[in-house]
Amino acid sequence: MDIEEVAAKTPEQILTVNIHPAAGLQGYQCRQLAFGLGLKGTQVTEFQVMAMGLYKLYLEKDASLVEVNPLIVTKSGSLMALDAKNQHRRERSVPASRHCKLRDANQEDPMERRASEHDLNYVPWTGYRVHGQRRRTRNGDHGPHQAPWGQPANSWM
C-alpha cells in the first residue's frame, strides 16, 4: 500500500492522533487507532503494546522516523510487523558506534550514504530553474519549452 496514493485518493482512510509532548502517547490514543484499523479483542492490546514500544523507541533514540509497514494479522489472529525501519538524527542521537551496528547500508541510496560519510545531507537535483536574471541552477522545475510532460508546477521565472 502506497501512503501517497491513499492520501491522494482516500485521505479519510489515514488515521491520526495528536500526541502532546508533555503527556506522550496515551493508551486511549492507541485504542482509538486500533479500533479505527478494525482490530478486536487481544489485537487491541497487542497494538497498544507495539505502538507504545515504537513511541518509546522514537523518544529514547531521538529518531526522526519509526515506521512499521506492513503490520499484518496472522491466521491465528495475532499482530505481526513484517518490516520496520527507523531513522535517527545523527547529530543528537545514540553514539556513532551503536549506529554502525544497527545500520544496513544496503537499504540506503548510494549517494545519500556517500554524503553521510562526510556528515552531509544529499538532496537530488534535476532540471533547471532561473535565479535572478542570469544564473541557472539545477532542480526540479523546468521551463515550459523544456518539460516534455507539460507546464511546471511553479511559474517560470
Short mmCIF file of N, CA and C in Angstrom, two decimals:
data_model
loop_
_atom_site.label_atom_id
_atom_site.label_comp_id
_atom_site.label_asym_id
_atom_site.label_seq_id
_atom_site.Cartn_x
_atom_site.Cartn_y
_atom_site.Cartn_z
N MET A 1 0.84 -1.17 0.00
CA MET A 1 0.00 0.00 0.00
C MET A 1 0.89 1.24 0.00
N ASP A 2 0.66 2.12 -0.92
CA ASP A 2 1.44 3.35 -1.06
C ASP A 2 0.71 4.48 -0.35
N ILE A 3 1.31 5.03 0.71
CA ILE A 3 0.66 6.06 1.52
C ILE A 3 0.34 7.30 0.71
N GLU A 4 1.19 7.66 -0.26
CA GLU A 4 0.92 8.83 -1.08
C GLU A 4 -0.33 8.62 -1.93
N GLU A 5 -0.51 7.41 -2.43
CA GLU A 5 -1.70 7.10 -3.22
C GLU A 5 -2.95 7.14 -2.35
N VAL A 6 -2.86 6.56 -1.15
CA VAL A 6 -4.00 6.59 -0.22
C VAL A 6 -4.35 8.03 0.13
N ALA A 7 -3.33 8.85 0.41
CA ALA A 7 -3.56 10.25 0.78
C ALA A 7 -4.25 11.01 -0.34
N ALA A 8 -3.89 10.71 -1.57
CA ALA A 8 -4.48 11.41 -2.71
C ALA A 8 -5.90 10.95 -3.02
N LYS A 9 -6.13 9.62 -2.97
CA LYS A 9 -7.41 9.08 -3.40
C LYS A 9 -8.43 8.94 -2.27
N THR A 10 -7.98 8.52 -1.08
CA THR A 10 -8.90 8.28 0.03
C THR A 10 -8.29 8.77 1.35
N PRO A 11 -8.13 10.08 1.51
CA PRO A 11 -7.48 10.61 2.72
C PRO A 11 -8.21 10.26 4.01
N GLU A 12 -9.51 9.97 3.93
CA GLU A 12 -10.27 9.61 5.14
C GLU A 12 -9.80 8.28 5.74
N GLN A 13 -9.06 7.48 4.98
CA GLN A 13 -8.56 6.21 5.49
C GLN A 13 -7.29 6.36 6.33
N ILE A 14 -6.70 7.54 6.37
CA ILE A 14 -5.49 7.77 7.16
C ILE A 14 -5.91 8.17 8.57
N LEU A 15 -5.50 7.38 9.54
CA LEU A 15 -5.84 7.63 10.94
C LEU A 15 -4.71 8.40 11.61
N THR A 16 -5.06 9.42 12.38
CA THR A 16 -4.04 10.20 13.08
C THR A 16 -4.50 10.47 14.51
N VAL A 17 -3.54 10.64 15.39
CA VAL A 17 -3.78 11.14 16.74
C VAL A 17 -2.71 12.19 17.02
N ASN A 18 -3.08 13.20 17.79
CA ASN A 18 -2.13 14.23 18.18
C ASN A 18 -1.55 13.86 19.54
N ILE A 19 -0.22 13.82 19.62
CA ILE A 19 0.45 13.45 20.86
C ILE A 19 1.00 14.71 21.51
N HIS A 20 0.53 14.98 22.71
CA HIS A 20 1.02 16.14 23.45
C HIS A 20 2.42 15.83 23.97
N PRO A 21 3.39 16.73 23.74
CA PRO A 21 4.78 16.45 24.16
C PRO A 21 4.93 16.16 25.65
N ALA A 22 4.16 16.82 26.48
CA ALA A 22 4.28 16.61 27.93
C ALA A 22 3.62 15.31 28.37
N ALA A 23 2.52 14.94 27.73
CA ALA A 23 1.77 13.75 28.14
C ALA A 23 2.26 12.49 27.44
N GLY A 24 2.78 12.61 26.21
CA GLY A 24 3.21 11.45 25.46
C GLY A 24 2.04 10.68 24.89
N LEU A 25 2.34 9.58 24.23
CA LEU A 25 1.30 8.72 23.65
C LEU A 25 0.52 8.07 24.78
N GLN A 26 -0.78 8.16 24.72
CA GLN A 26 -1.65 7.62 25.76
C GLN A 26 -2.35 6.35 25.28
N GLY A 27 -2.72 5.50 26.24
CA GLY A 27 -3.39 4.25 25.92
C GLY A 27 -4.66 4.44 25.12
N TYR A 28 -5.44 5.45 25.48
CA TYR A 28 -6.70 5.67 24.76
C TYR A 28 -6.44 6.02 23.29
N GLN A 29 -5.31 6.68 23.00
CA GLN A 29 -4.98 7.01 21.61
C GLN A 29 -4.62 5.74 20.84
N CYS A 30 -3.90 4.85 21.49
CA CYS A 30 -3.56 3.56 20.85
C CYS A 30 -4.84 2.78 20.56
N ARG A 31 -5.75 2.75 21.53
CA ARG A 31 -7.00 2.02 21.33
C ARG A 31 -7.84 2.67 20.22
N GLN A 32 -7.84 4.00 20.16
CA GLN A 32 -8.56 4.72 19.11
C GLN A 32 -8.03 4.29 17.73
N LEU A 33 -6.71 4.23 17.58
CA LEU A 33 -6.12 3.80 16.32
C LEU A 33 -6.45 2.33 16.04
N ALA A 34 -6.34 1.49 17.06
CA ALA A 34 -6.61 0.06 16.89
C ALA A 34 -8.05 -0.18 16.43
N PHE A 35 -9.00 0.49 17.07
CA PHE A 35 -10.40 0.34 16.67
C PHE A 35 -10.60 0.87 15.25
N GLY A 36 -9.92 1.96 14.91
CA GLY A 36 -10.00 2.51 13.56
C GLY A 36 -9.47 1.55 12.51
N LEU A 37 -8.51 0.71 12.91
CA LEU A 37 -7.96 -0.30 11.99
C LEU A 37 -8.82 -1.56 11.94
N GLY A 38 -9.86 -1.61 12.77
CA GLY A 38 -10.74 -2.78 12.79
C GLY A 38 -10.22 -3.91 13.65
N LEU A 39 -9.29 -3.63 14.55
CA LEU A 39 -8.76 -4.67 15.43
C LEU A 39 -9.75 -4.94 16.56
N LYS A 40 -9.72 -6.18 17.08
CA LYS A 40 -10.66 -6.59 18.11
C LYS A 40 -9.96 -7.40 19.19
N GLY A 41 -10.53 -7.38 20.38
CA GLY A 41 -10.07 -8.22 21.49
C GLY A 41 -8.61 -8.02 21.83
N THR A 42 -7.88 -9.15 21.85
CA THR A 42 -6.47 -9.09 22.23
C THR A 42 -5.61 -8.35 21.21
N GLN A 43 -6.10 -8.22 19.98
CA GLN A 43 -5.36 -7.46 18.97
C GLN A 43 -5.20 -6.00 19.39
N VAL A 44 -6.20 -5.46 20.06
CA VAL A 44 -6.14 -4.07 20.53
C VAL A 44 -5.02 -3.92 21.55
N THR A 45 -4.92 -4.87 22.46
CA THR A 45 -3.86 -4.85 23.47
C THR A 45 -2.50 -5.02 22.81
N GLU A 46 -2.39 -5.96 21.86
CA GLU A 46 -1.13 -6.15 21.15
C GLU A 46 -0.71 -4.88 20.42
N PHE A 47 -1.68 -4.23 19.79
CA PHE A 47 -1.39 -2.99 19.06
C PHE A 47 -0.91 -1.91 20.03
N GLN A 48 -1.56 -1.81 21.19
CA GLN A 48 -1.17 -0.80 22.17
C GLN A 48 0.25 -1.04 22.65
N VAL A 49 0.61 -2.28 22.93
CA VAL A 49 1.98 -2.60 23.37
C VAL A 49 2.97 -2.24 22.27
N MET A 50 2.64 -2.57 21.03
CA MET A 50 3.53 -2.28 19.91
C MET A 50 3.67 -0.77 19.71
N ALA A 51 2.56 -0.05 19.72
CA ALA A 51 2.59 1.40 19.50
C ALA A 51 3.36 2.11 20.61
N MET A 52 3.14 1.71 21.85
CA MET A 52 3.86 2.32 22.98
C MET A 52 5.36 2.02 22.87
N GLY A 53 5.71 0.81 22.45
CA GLY A 53 7.12 0.46 22.27
C GLY A 53 7.77 1.28 21.16
N LEU A 54 7.05 1.49 20.06
CA LEU A 54 7.58 2.31 18.96
C LEU A 54 7.75 3.76 19.40
N TYR A 55 6.79 4.26 20.17
CA TYR A 55 6.89 5.63 20.67
C TYR A 55 8.08 5.77 21.62
N LYS A 56 8.26 4.77 22.48
CA LYS A 56 9.40 4.79 23.40
C LYS A 56 10.72 4.78 22.62
N LEU A 57 10.81 3.93 21.59
CA LEU A 57 11.99 3.89 20.73
C LEU A 57 12.23 5.25 20.08
N TYR A 58 11.16 5.84 19.58
CA TYR A 58 11.25 7.15 18.93
C TYR A 58 11.85 8.20 19.86
N LEU A 59 11.39 8.21 21.10
CA LEU A 59 11.88 9.20 22.06
C LEU A 59 13.30 8.89 22.55
N GLU A 60 13.53 7.65 22.95
CA GLU A 60 14.82 7.29 23.55
C GLU A 60 15.98 7.38 22.56
N LYS A 61 15.74 7.09 21.32
CA LYS A 61 16.80 7.13 20.31
C LYS A 61 16.80 8.43 19.53
N ASP A 62 15.93 9.37 19.92
CA ASP A 62 15.82 10.66 19.25
C ASP A 62 15.67 10.46 17.74
N ALA A 63 14.73 9.61 17.39
CA ALA A 63 14.51 9.24 15.99
C ALA A 63 13.77 10.34 15.24
N SER A 64 14.00 10.39 13.95
CA SER A 64 13.21 11.27 13.10
C SER A 64 12.09 10.49 12.43
N LEU A 65 12.19 9.15 12.44
CA LEU A 65 11.16 8.30 11.84
C LEU A 65 11.22 6.92 12.47
N VAL A 66 10.06 6.39 12.82
CA VAL A 66 9.91 4.98 13.21
C VAL A 66 8.68 4.48 12.46
N GLU A 67 8.86 3.44 11.67
CA GLU A 67 7.79 3.01 10.77
C GLU A 67 7.69 1.49 10.78
N VAL A 68 6.45 0.99 10.82
CA VAL A 68 6.16 -0.43 10.62
C VAL A 68 5.26 -0.51 9.40
N ASN A 69 5.70 -1.29 8.41
CA ASN A 69 4.90 -1.43 7.20
C ASN A 69 5.39 -2.66 6.44
N PRO A 70 4.60 -3.67 6.32
CA PRO A 70 3.22 -3.79 6.74
C PRO A 70 3.09 -4.40 8.13
N LEU A 71 1.98 -4.09 8.76
CA LEU A 71 1.54 -4.72 10.00
C LEU A 71 0.40 -5.65 9.60
N ILE A 72 0.52 -6.92 9.92
CA ILE A 72 -0.50 -7.88 9.46
C ILE A 72 -1.16 -8.58 10.65
N VAL A 73 -2.31 -9.17 10.37
CA VAL A 73 -2.97 -10.06 11.31
C VAL A 73 -2.72 -11.48 10.79
N THR A 74 -2.10 -12.31 11.62
CA THR A 74 -1.78 -13.67 11.21
C THR A 74 -3.04 -14.55 11.20
N LYS A 75 -2.91 -15.76 10.69
CA LYS A 75 -4.04 -16.69 10.66
C LYS A 75 -4.56 -16.98 12.06
N SER A 76 -3.65 -16.95 13.05
CA SER A 76 -4.07 -17.20 14.44
C SER A 76 -4.70 -15.97 15.08
N GLY A 77 -4.68 -14.82 14.38
CA GLY A 77 -5.34 -13.62 14.88
C GLY A 77 -4.43 -12.64 15.61
N SER A 78 -3.15 -12.94 15.72
CA SER A 78 -2.25 -12.01 16.40
C SER A 78 -1.62 -11.05 15.39
N LEU A 79 -1.04 -9.96 15.90
CA LEU A 79 -0.42 -8.96 15.04
C LEU A 79 1.05 -9.29 14.82
N MET A 80 1.55 -8.96 13.63
CA MET A 80 2.97 -9.16 13.33
C MET A 80 3.44 -8.05 12.40
N ALA A 81 4.56 -7.45 12.78
CA ALA A 81 5.20 -6.44 11.93
C ALA A 81 6.12 -7.19 10.97
N LEU A 82 5.84 -7.12 9.68
CA LEU A 82 6.67 -7.82 8.70
C LEU A 82 7.93 -7.05 8.34
N ASP A 83 7.86 -5.74 8.44
CA ASP A 83 9.02 -4.91 8.13
C ASP A 83 8.94 -3.65 8.95
N ALA A 84 10.08 -3.11 9.30
CA ALA A 84 10.14 -1.87 10.07
C ALA A 84 11.39 -1.12 9.70
N LYS A 85 11.35 0.18 9.91
CA LYS A 85 12.55 0.97 9.70
C LYS A 85 12.53 2.14 10.66
N ASN A 86 13.73 2.62 10.98
CA ASN A 86 13.83 3.82 11.79
C ASN A 86 15.01 4.63 11.31
N GLN A 87 14.89 5.92 11.49
CA GLN A 87 15.97 6.84 11.12
C GLN A 87 16.26 7.70 12.34
N HIS A 88 17.54 7.94 12.56
CA HIS A 88 17.95 8.72 13.72
C HIS A 88 18.57 10.03 13.29
N ARG A 89 18.38 11.03 14.11
CA ARG A 89 19.06 12.31 13.90
C ARG A 89 20.49 12.11 14.34
N ARG A 90 21.36 12.04 13.40
CA ARG A 90 22.74 11.66 13.64
C ARG A 90 23.44 12.54 14.68
N GLU A 91 23.23 13.84 14.61
CA GLU A 91 23.98 14.74 15.47
C GLU A 91 23.51 14.72 16.92
N ARG A 92 22.32 14.17 17.20
CA ARG A 92 21.81 14.23 18.56
C ARG A 92 21.46 12.86 19.13
N SER A 93 21.72 11.80 18.43
CA SER A 93 21.21 10.51 18.87
C SER A 93 22.29 9.67 19.54
N VAL A 94 22.05 8.38 19.57
CA VAL A 94 22.95 7.45 20.25
C VAL A 94 24.36 7.54 19.69
N PRO A 95 25.37 7.12 20.44
CA PRO A 95 26.75 7.20 19.95
C PRO A 95 26.94 6.54 18.60
N ALA A 96 27.87 7.07 17.82
CA ALA A 96 28.09 6.59 16.45
C ALA A 96 28.40 5.10 16.40
N SER A 97 29.12 4.58 17.38
CA SER A 97 29.47 3.16 17.35
C SER A 97 28.22 2.29 17.39
N ARG A 98 27.19 2.71 18.12
CA ARG A 98 25.94 1.96 18.15
C ARG A 98 25.18 2.10 16.84
N HIS A 99 25.28 3.27 16.20
CA HIS A 99 24.65 3.46 14.90
C HIS A 99 25.23 2.50 13.89
N CYS A 100 26.55 2.35 13.90
CA CYS A 100 27.21 1.49 12.92
C CYS A 100 26.74 0.05 13.04
N LYS A 101 26.46 -0.41 14.25
CA LYS A 101 25.99 -1.79 14.43
C LYS A 101 24.58 -1.97 13.90
N LEU A 102 23.76 -0.93 13.99
CA LEU A 102 22.36 -1.02 13.56
C LEU A 102 22.16 -0.70 12.09
N ARG A 103 23.11 -0.05 11.47
CA ARG A 103 22.96 0.46 10.11
C ARG A 103 23.05 -0.65 9.07
N ASP A 104 22.15 -0.61 8.10
CA ASP A 104 22.18 -1.52 6.97
C ASP A 104 22.38 -0.68 5.72
N ALA A 105 23.62 -0.59 5.28
CA ALA A 105 23.97 0.28 4.14
C ALA A 105 23.27 -0.14 2.85
N ASN A 106 22.88 -1.41 2.74
CA ASN A 106 22.19 -1.87 1.53
C ASN A 106 20.80 -1.25 1.39
N GLN A 107 20.25 -0.72 2.48
CA GLN A 107 18.92 -0.13 2.44
C GLN A 107 18.97 1.36 2.12
N GLU A 108 20.16 1.91 1.91
CA GLU A 108 20.32 3.34 1.68
C GLU A 108 20.64 3.64 0.23
N ASP A 109 20.25 4.82 -0.18
CA ASP A 109 20.62 5.31 -1.50
C ASP A 109 22.14 5.51 -1.51
N PRO A 110 22.85 5.03 -2.53
CA PRO A 110 24.32 5.15 -2.55
C PRO A 110 24.82 6.59 -2.42
N MET A 111 24.12 7.53 -3.03
CA MET A 111 24.55 8.93 -2.93
C MET A 111 24.32 9.47 -1.51
N GLU A 112 23.21 9.08 -0.88
CA GLU A 112 22.97 9.50 0.50
C GLU A 112 24.02 8.91 1.43
N ARG A 113 24.39 7.66 1.18
CA ARG A 113 25.40 7.01 2.00
C ARG A 113 26.74 7.73 1.88
N ARG A 114 27.13 8.07 0.64
CA ARG A 114 28.39 8.80 0.44
C ARG A 114 28.38 10.15 1.15
N ALA A 115 27.28 10.85 1.03
CA ALA A 115 27.17 12.16 1.68
C ALA A 115 27.23 12.02 3.20
N SER A 116 26.57 11.00 3.74
CA SER A 116 26.55 10.83 5.20
C SER A 116 27.92 10.50 5.76
N GLU A 117 28.78 9.91 4.94
CA GLU A 117 30.15 9.62 5.38
C GLU A 117 30.93 10.90 5.67
N HIS A 118 30.44 12.03 5.12
CA HIS A 118 31.08 13.32 5.33
C HIS A 118 30.18 14.26 6.13
N ASP A 119 29.21 13.66 6.86
CA ASP A 119 28.25 14.43 7.66
C ASP A 119 27.49 15.46 6.84
N LEU A 120 27.11 15.07 5.62
CA LEU A 120 26.34 15.94 4.74
C LEU A 120 25.00 15.28 4.44
N ASN A 121 24.03 16.08 4.05
CA ASN A 121 22.76 15.57 3.56
C ASN A 121 22.78 15.63 2.05
N TYR A 122 22.24 14.60 1.41
CA TYR A 122 22.19 14.56 -0.05
C TYR A 122 20.77 14.87 -0.50
N VAL A 123 20.62 15.83 -1.39
CA VAL A 123 19.34 16.17 -1.98
C VAL A 123 19.49 16.08 -3.49
N PRO A 124 18.76 15.18 -4.15
CA PRO A 124 18.89 15.06 -5.60
C PRO A 124 18.30 16.28 -6.29
N TRP A 125 18.99 16.75 -7.31
CA TRP A 125 18.55 17.91 -8.08
C TRP A 125 18.39 17.49 -9.54
N THR A 126 17.27 17.90 -10.15
CA THR A 126 17.05 17.62 -11.56
C THR A 126 16.45 18.85 -12.22
N GLY A 127 16.64 19.03 -13.49
CA GLY A 127 16.04 20.12 -14.23
C GLY A 127 16.78 21.43 -14.05
N TYR A 128 16.14 22.53 -14.42
CA TYR A 128 16.74 23.85 -14.34
C TYR A 128 15.74 24.84 -13.76
N ARG A 129 16.26 25.81 -13.07
CA ARG A 129 15.45 26.92 -12.58
C ARG A 129 16.30 28.18 -12.65
N VAL A 130 15.72 29.26 -13.09
CA VAL A 130 16.46 30.51 -13.20
C VAL A 130 16.36 31.25 -11.88
N HIS A 131 17.48 31.68 -11.35
CA HIS A 131 17.53 32.50 -10.14
C HIS A 131 18.04 33.87 -10.55
N GLY A 132 17.25 34.89 -10.33
CA GLY A 132 17.64 36.21 -10.78
C GLY A 132 17.53 36.27 -12.30
N GLN A 133 18.39 37.04 -12.92
CA GLN A 133 18.31 37.20 -14.36
C GLN A 133 19.25 36.29 -15.14
N ARG A 134 20.41 35.93 -14.57
CA ARG A 134 21.43 35.28 -15.39
C ARG A 134 21.85 33.89 -14.95
N ARG A 135 21.60 33.55 -13.69
CA ARG A 135 22.17 32.31 -13.17
C ARG A 135 21.15 31.17 -13.22
N ARG A 136 21.59 30.01 -13.63
CA ARG A 136 20.75 28.82 -13.63
C ARG A 136 21.35 27.80 -12.68
N THR A 137 20.51 27.15 -11.89
CA THR A 137 20.96 26.04 -11.06
C THR A 137 20.03 24.87 -11.31
N ARG A 138 20.52 23.68 -11.04
CA ARG A 138 19.71 22.50 -11.29
C ARG A 138 18.73 22.27 -10.14
N ASN A 139 17.48 22.00 -10.47
CA ASN A 139 16.50 21.50 -9.50
C ASN A 139 15.30 20.94 -10.26
N GLY A 140 14.19 20.75 -9.59
CA GLY A 140 13.08 20.02 -10.18
C GLY A 140 12.18 20.79 -11.13
N ASP A 141 12.36 22.09 -11.34
CA ASP A 141 11.47 22.84 -12.21
C ASP A 141 12.09 23.04 -13.58
N HIS A 142 11.28 22.92 -14.60
CA HIS A 142 11.72 23.11 -15.98
C HIS A 142 10.95 24.26 -16.59
N GLY A 143 11.53 24.86 -17.57
CA GLY A 143 10.81 25.87 -18.32
C GLY A 143 9.79 25.18 -19.20
N PRO A 144 8.74 25.88 -19.63
CA PRO A 144 7.70 25.27 -20.46
C PRO A 144 8.25 24.66 -21.73
N HIS A 145 9.30 25.24 -22.29
CA HIS A 145 9.86 24.71 -23.52
C HIS A 145 10.73 23.48 -23.27
N GLN A 146 11.10 23.20 -22.01
CA GLN A 146 11.98 22.08 -21.71
C GLN A 146 11.23 20.86 -21.17
N ALA A 147 10.08 21.07 -20.56
CA ALA A 147 9.40 19.98 -19.87
C ALA A 147 8.59 19.14 -20.85
N PRO A 148 9.00 17.91 -21.10
CA PRO A 148 8.28 17.07 -22.05
C PRO A 148 6.89 16.68 -21.55
N TRP A 149 6.62 16.82 -20.25
CA TRP A 149 5.34 16.41 -19.70
C TRP A 149 4.38 17.59 -19.52
N GLY A 150 4.79 18.81 -19.91
CA GLY A 150 3.88 19.96 -19.84
C GLY A 150 4.40 21.07 -18.97
N GLN A 151 3.49 21.87 -18.45
CA GLN A 151 3.83 23.04 -17.65
C GLN A 151 4.38 22.63 -16.28
N PRO A 152 5.36 23.37 -15.74
CA PRO A 152 5.86 23.10 -14.41
C PRO A 152 4.86 23.55 -13.35
N ALA A 153 5.03 23.06 -12.12
CA ALA A 153 4.13 23.42 -11.04
C ALA A 153 4.27 24.91 -10.69
N ASN A 154 5.48 25.46 -10.70
CA ASN A 154 5.68 26.87 -10.39
C ASN A 154 5.80 27.64 -11.70
N SER A 155 5.64 28.94 -11.57
CA SER A 155 5.78 29.76 -12.77
C SER A 155 7.24 29.85 -13.16
N TRP A 156 7.50 30.01 -14.42
CA TRP A 156 8.86 30.15 -14.93
C TRP A 156 9.32 31.55 -14.65
N MET A 157 10.46 31.67 -13.96
CA MET A 157 10.94 32.99 -13.58
C MET A 157 11.86 33.55 -14.62
#
